[in-house]
Coordinates of C-alpha atoms and ligand atoms in Angstrom, one line a residue:
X267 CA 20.4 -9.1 -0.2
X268 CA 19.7 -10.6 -3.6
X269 CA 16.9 -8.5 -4.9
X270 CA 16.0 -9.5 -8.4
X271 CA 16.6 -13.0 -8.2
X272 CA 13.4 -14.1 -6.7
X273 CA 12.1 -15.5 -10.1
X274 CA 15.2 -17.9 -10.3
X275 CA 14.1 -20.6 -8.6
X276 CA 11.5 -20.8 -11.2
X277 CA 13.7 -22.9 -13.3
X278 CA 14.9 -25.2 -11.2
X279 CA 13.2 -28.6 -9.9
X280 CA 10.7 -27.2 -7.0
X281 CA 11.5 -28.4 -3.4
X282 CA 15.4 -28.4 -4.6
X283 CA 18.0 -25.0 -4.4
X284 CA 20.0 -23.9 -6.7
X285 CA 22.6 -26.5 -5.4
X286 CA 20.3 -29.5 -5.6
X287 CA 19.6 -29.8 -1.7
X288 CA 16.0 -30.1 -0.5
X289 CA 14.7 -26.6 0.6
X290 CA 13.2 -26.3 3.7
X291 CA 9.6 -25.8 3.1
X292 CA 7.8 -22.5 3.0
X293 CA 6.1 -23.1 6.8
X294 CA 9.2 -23.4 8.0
X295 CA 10.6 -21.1 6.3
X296 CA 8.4 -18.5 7.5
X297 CA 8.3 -19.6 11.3
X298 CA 12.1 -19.2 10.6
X299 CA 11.8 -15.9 9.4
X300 CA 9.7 -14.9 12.6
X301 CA 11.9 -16.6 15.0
X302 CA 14.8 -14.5 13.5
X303 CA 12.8 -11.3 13.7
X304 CA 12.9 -10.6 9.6
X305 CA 9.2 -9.1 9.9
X306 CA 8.4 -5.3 10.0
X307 CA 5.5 -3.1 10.0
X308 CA 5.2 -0.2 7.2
X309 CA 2.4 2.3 7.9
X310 CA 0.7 4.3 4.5
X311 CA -1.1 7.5 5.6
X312 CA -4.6 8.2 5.0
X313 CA -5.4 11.8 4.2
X314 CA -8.4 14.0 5.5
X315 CA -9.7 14.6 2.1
X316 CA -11.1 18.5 3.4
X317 CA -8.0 19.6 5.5
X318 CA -4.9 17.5 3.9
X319 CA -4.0 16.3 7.0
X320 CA -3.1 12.8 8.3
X321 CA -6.2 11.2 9.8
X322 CA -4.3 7.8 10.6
X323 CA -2.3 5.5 8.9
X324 CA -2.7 1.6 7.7
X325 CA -0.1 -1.4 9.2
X326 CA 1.4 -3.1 6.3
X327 CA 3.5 -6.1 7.4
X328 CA 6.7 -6.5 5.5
X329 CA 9.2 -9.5 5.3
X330 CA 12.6 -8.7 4.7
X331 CA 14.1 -12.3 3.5
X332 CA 17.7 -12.5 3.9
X333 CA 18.7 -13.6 0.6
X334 CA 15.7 -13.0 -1.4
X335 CA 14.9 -9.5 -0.3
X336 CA 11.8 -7.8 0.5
X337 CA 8.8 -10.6 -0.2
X338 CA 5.1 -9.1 -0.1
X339 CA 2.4 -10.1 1.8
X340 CA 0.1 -11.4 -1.0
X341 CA 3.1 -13.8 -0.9
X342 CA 3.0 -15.1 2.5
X343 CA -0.1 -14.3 3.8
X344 CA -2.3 -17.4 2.3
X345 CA 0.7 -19.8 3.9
X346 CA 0.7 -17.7 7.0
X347 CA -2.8 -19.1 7.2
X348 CA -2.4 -22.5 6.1
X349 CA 0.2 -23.2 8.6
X350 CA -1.5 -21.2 11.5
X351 CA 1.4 -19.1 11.7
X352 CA -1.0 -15.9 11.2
X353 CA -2.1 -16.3 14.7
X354 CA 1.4 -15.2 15.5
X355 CA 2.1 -12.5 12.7
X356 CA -1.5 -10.9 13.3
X357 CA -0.5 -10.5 16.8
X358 CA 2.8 -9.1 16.1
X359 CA 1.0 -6.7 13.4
X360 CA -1.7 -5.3 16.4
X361 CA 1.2 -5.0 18.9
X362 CA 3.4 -2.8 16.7
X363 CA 0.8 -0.8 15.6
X364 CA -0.8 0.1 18.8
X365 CA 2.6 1.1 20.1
X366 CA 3.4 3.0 17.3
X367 CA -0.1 4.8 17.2
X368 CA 0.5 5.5 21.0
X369 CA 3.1 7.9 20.0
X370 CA 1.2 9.6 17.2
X371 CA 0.1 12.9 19.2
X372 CA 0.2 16.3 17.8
X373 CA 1.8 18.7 20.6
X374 CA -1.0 21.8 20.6
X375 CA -3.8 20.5 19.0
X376 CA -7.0 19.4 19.8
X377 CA -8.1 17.9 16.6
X378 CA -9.2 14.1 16.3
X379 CA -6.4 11.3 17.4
X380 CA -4.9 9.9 14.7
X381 CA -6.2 6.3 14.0
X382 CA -4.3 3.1 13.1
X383 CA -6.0 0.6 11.0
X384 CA -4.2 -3.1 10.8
X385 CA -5.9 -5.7 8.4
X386 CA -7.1 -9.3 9.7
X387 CA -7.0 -12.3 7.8
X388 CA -10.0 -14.6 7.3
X389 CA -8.7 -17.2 10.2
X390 CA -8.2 -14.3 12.6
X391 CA -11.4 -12.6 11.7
X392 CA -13.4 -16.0 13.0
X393 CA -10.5 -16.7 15.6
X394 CA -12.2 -16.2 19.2
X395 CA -8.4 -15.4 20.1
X396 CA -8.4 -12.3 18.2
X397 CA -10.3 -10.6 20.8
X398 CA -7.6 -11.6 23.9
X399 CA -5.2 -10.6 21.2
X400 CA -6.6 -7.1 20.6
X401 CA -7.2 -6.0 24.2
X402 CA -3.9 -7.6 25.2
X403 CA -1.9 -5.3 22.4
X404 CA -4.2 -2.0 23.3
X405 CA -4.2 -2.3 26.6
X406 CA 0.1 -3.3 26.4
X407 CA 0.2 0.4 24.3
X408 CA -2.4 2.1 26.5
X409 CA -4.2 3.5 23.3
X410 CA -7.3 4.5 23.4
X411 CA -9.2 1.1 21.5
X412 CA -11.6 3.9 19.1
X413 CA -8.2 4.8 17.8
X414 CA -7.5 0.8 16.7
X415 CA -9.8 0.1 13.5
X416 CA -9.7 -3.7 11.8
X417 CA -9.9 -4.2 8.5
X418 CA -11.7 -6.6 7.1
X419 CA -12.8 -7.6 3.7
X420 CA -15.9 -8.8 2.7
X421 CA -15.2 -12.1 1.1
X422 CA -14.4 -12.6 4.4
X423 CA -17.4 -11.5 6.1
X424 CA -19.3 -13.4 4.1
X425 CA -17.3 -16.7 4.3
X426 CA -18.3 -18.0 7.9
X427 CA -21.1 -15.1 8.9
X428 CA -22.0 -16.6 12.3
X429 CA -18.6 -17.0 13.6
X430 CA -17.6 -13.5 12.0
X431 CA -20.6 -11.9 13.5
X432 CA -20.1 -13.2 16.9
X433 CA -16.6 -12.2 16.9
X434 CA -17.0 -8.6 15.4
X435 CA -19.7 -8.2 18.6
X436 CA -16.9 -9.1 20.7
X437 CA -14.5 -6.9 19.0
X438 CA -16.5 -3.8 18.8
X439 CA -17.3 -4.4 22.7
X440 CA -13.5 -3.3 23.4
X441 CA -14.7 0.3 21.7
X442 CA -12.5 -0.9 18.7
X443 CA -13.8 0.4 15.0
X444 CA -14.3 -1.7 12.3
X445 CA -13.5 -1.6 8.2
X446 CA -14.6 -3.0 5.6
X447 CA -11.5 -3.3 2.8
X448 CA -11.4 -3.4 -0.9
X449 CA -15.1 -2.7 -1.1
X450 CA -16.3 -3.6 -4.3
X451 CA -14.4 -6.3 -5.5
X452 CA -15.7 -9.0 -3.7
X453 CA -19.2 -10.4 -2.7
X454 CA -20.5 -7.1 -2.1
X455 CA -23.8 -8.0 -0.8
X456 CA -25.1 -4.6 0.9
X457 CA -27.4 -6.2 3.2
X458 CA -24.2 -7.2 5.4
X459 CA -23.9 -3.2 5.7
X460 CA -27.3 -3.6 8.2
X461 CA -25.8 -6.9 9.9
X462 CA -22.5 -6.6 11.0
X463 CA -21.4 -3.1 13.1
X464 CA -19.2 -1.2 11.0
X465 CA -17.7 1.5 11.3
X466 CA -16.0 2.5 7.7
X467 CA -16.2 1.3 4.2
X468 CA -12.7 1.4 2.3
X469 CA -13.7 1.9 -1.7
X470 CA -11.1 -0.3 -3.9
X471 CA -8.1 0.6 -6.0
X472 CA -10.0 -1.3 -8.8
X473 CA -13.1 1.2 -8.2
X474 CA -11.1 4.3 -8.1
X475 CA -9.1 3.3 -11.3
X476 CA -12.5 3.3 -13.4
X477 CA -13.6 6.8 -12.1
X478 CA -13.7 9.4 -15.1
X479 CA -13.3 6.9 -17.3
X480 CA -16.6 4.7 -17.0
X481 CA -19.7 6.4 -16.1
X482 CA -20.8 3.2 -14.3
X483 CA -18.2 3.5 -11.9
X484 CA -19.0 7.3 -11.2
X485 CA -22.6 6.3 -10.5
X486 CA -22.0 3.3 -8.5
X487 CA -19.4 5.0 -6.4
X488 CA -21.8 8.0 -5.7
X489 CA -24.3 5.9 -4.6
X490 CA -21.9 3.6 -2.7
X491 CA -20.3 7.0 -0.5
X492 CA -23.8 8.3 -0.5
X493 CA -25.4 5.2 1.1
X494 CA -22.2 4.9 3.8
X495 CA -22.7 8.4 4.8
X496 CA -26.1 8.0 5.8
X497 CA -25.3 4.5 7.4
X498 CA -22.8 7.3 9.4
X499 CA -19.8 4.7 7.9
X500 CA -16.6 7.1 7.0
X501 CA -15.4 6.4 3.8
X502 CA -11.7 5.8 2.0
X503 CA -10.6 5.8 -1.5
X504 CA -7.7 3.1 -1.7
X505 CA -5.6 3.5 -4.5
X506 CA -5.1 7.2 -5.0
X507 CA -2.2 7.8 -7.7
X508 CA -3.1 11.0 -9.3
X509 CA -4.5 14.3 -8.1
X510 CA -6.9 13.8 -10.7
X511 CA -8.3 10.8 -8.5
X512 CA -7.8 12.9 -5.5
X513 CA -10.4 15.8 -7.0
X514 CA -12.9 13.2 -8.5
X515 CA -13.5 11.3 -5.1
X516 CA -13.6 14.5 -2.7
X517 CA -16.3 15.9 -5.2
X518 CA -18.2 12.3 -4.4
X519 CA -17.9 13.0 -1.0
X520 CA -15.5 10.6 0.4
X521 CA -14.2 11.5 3.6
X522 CA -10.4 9.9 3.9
X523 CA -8.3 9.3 0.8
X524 CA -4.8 7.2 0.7
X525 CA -2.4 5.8 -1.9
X526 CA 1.1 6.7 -3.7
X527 CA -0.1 10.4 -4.6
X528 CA 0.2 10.9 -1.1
X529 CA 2.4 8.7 0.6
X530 CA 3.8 5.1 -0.1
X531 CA 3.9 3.0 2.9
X532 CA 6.9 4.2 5.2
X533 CA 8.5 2.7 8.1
X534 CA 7.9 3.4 11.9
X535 CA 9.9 6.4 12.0
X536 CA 9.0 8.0 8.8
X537 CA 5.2 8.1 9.7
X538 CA 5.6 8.9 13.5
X539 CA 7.2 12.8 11.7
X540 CA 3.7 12.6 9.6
X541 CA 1.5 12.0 12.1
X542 CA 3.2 14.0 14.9
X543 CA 2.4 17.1 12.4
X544 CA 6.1 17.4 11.4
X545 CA 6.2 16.3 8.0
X546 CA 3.6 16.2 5.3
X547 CA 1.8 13.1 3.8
Ligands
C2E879 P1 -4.7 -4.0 1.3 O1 -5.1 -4.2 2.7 O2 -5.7 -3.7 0.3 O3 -3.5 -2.9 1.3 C1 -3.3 -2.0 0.3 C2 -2.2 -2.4 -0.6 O4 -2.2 -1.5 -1.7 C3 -0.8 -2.4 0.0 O5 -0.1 -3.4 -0.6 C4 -0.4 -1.0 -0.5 O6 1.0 -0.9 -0.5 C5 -1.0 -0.9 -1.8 N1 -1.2 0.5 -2.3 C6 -1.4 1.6 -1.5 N2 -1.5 2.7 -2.3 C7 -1.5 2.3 -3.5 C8 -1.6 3.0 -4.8 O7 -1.8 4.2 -4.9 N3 -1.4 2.2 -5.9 C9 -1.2 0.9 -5.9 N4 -1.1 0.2 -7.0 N5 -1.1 0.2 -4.7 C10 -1.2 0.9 -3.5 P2 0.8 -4.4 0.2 O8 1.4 -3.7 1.4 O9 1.7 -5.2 -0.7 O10 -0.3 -5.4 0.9 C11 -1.0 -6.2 0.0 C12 -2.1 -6.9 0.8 O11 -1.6 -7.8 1.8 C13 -3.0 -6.0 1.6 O12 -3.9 -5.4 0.8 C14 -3.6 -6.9 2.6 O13 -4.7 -7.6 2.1 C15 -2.4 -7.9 2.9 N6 -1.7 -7.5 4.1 C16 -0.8 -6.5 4.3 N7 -0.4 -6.5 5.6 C17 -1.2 -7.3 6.2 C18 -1.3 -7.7 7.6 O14 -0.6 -7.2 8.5 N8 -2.2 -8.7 7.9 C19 -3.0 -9.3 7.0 N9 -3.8 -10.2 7.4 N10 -2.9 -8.9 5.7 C20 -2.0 -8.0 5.3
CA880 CA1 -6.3 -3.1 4.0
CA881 CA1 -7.6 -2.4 0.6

């Protein structure tokens, strides 16, 4: 594959290839890419913050273009859900990751399940599909549906509450737990933390970055851990690079930790030796 060249087109007339032909346009593209199987699913730990253990790990859809290389999803995942073609990738994202989370047992121990958590986008999130979607993929893995947690972030939430709410009912009633991601950086209004039935609250990369440096950030993410914890919401520092981070948000009393100090996201096989107790995070 041609890694590296991805900012070429850049200079050339869009909607025309290097050659001058029309290219076919991104919806297509990406249906293409689908029907040809070019999509994986990369799993990044997350890390018991009092043991050092694996306590689950996140799905991370990946698309290996065949001439352009890996592309990230902050790439595809706005057209996925102009074109409707997220329906399809979300539910290949929940089937892959219930499977693989179906094989995530550790021999002789009788210590908490590890979880899996996969992220929906703002269509799936107020989808009524979803739900048919989730209980087919758990119930096609015969995992146990606590194990499956959704991410979602609140941007999200707060975009179309009534349809989000009504679906989140539905979604919890499977026994599935529920996220909310990249807390902090959106429209954090803390009165949805009442409304809608979550289970955990994911702190952001951007909060974790300002911790020991700004002594808002300190206070803001003590009360913010404080305040889940006595909703009984488990909490996640996103983001974690240095072990410096790692000490400062254990001593705030978060409960799960991930990022590239422990583990960058890893394919299928890579993470089933982590979770299995095999390997290290
Ligand atoms: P996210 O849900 O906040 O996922 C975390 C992102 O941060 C991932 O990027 C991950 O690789 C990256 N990351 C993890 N640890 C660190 C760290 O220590 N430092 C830094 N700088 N980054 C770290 P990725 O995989 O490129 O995904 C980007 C976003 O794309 C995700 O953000 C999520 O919003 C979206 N996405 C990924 N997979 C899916 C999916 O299957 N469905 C949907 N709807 N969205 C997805
Ligand atoms: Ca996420
Ligand atoms: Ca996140």
């Amino acid at each position: 594959a041609k890694r590296g060249g991805r900012g070429i087109s850049r200079f050339y007339e869009p909607g025309l290839g290097e050659d001058g032909s029309t290219r076919p346009d991104p919806g297509a593209e990406l249906a293409a890419g689908l029907a040809r199987g070019e999509f994986t699913v990369h799993y990044q730990p997350l890390v018991d913050l009092r043991t050092g253990r694996a306590a689950g790990a996140e799905a991370l859809v990946r698309w290996e273009h065949p001439t352009d290389g890996f592309r990230p999803p902050d790439t595809f995942i706005p057209l996925a859900e102009d074109t409707g073609l997220i329906a399809e990738i979300g539910a290949f994202v929940l089937r892959d990751a219930c499977r693989q989370a179906a094989r995530w047992t550790r021999p002789d121990d009788d210590g908490p399940a590890p979880m899996v958590t996969v992220n929906l986008s703002a269509q799936e999130v107020t989808d009524p599909r979803t739900v048919e979607q989730v209980r087919a993929a758990l119930a096609e893995a015969k995992l146990d549906p606590y194990r499956l947690v959704l991410e979602i972030t609140e941007t999200v939430l707060m975009q179309d509450r009534e349809a989000a709410t009504r679906n989140l009912r539905d979604l919890k009633a499977l026994g599935v737990r529920v996220a909310i991601d990249d807390f902090g950086t959106g429209y954090s209004s803390l009165a949805y933390l009442c409304t809608f039935p979550l289970d955990m609250l994911k702190v952001a990369r951007e909060f974790v970055d300002g911790l020991g440096r700004d002594a808002n950030a300190d206070v803001v993410t003590r009360a913010v851990v404080d305040l889940a914890g006595a909703l009984g919401l488990l909490t996640v520092a996103e983001g974690i690079e240095t072990a410096h981070q790692q000490e400062h948000v254990a001593q705030l009393g978060c409960d799960l930790a991930q990022g590239y100090l422990f583990s960058r996201p890893v394919d299928a096989e890579t993470v089933l030796a982590v979770m299995t107790g095999e390997a290290a995070p």
